[in-house]
């Protein structure tokens, strides 16, 4: 189909009386006016943001917490590659969109929409767009982690939330999410670890030393997870843990 469209486009250009072929200039030249420099920098900034967008999703949202907890759950169950990694990542991404939708909507209404309507400038639009995400990250960040990066940067103690730079909030939020995810993962492991220990003790008492305990405990762990409605319970508590 694309080849047919390309051929039709070339034929139309050949039969046109005065064909107009768009030209693109990739030469690197010095800007003649300040406006040209600003436009070039804006294009470069937008390309950089698009390139870093997947990384920003990882470090500025709850995606880190979700995907780590799901990984711990799969290891605790001992199901190897079930559910598959792609499915767990997609589930974590869907839950992240669900949780972050109000924050993203507020950021769009406060910053991006007024900027597209030419009501505010670029710097003010950036601050108002980043403010909801910044407030969200600070609510879910431990004061100890914030203080750590404030000391590393040799900054004065901030008096208000607006005084905390975004470059301090993001790394503090990431390590707080990692700590929270590992705490939840530890609590997930406990009941399944008890099942493994009970099954191993029974097999040893029966003299079945050569039979892997994991082979026997796996069906019981899956059965317990189904009986307690594990996915509903886990996801509900995960979302409830977000402030």
CSV table of C-alpha atoms in Angstrom, one decimal, residues 61-62 94-109 132-133 136:
chain,number,residue,atom,x,y,z
A,61,UNK,CA,5.2,8.0,38.9
A,62,UNK,CA,4.2,4.9,40.8
A,94,UNK,CA,-2.1,0.5,33.2
A,95,UNK,CA,-2.3,1.0,37.0
A,96,UNK,CA,0.2,3.8,36.8
A,97,UNK,CA,-2.0,5.6,34.3
A,98,UNK,CA,-5.0,5.0,36.5
A,99,UNK,CA,-3.3,6.5,39.6
A,100,UNK,CA,-1.6,9.4,37.8
A,101,UNK,CA,-4.5,10.5,35.7
A,102,UNK,CA,-5.8,13.1,38.2
A,103,UNK,CA,-2.3,14.5,38.6
A,104,UNK,CA,-1.7,14.6,34.8
A,105,UNK,CA,-5.1,16.3,34.2
A,106,UNK,CA,-4.3,18.9,36.8
A,107,UNK,CA,-0.9,19.5,35.2
A,108,UNK,CA,-2.5,19.9,31.8
A,109,UNK,CA,-5.2,22.3,33.0
A,132,UNK,CA,1.2,18.7,40.6
A,133,UNK,CA,3.8,16.0,39.9
A,136,UNK,CA,2.5,14.1,44.4
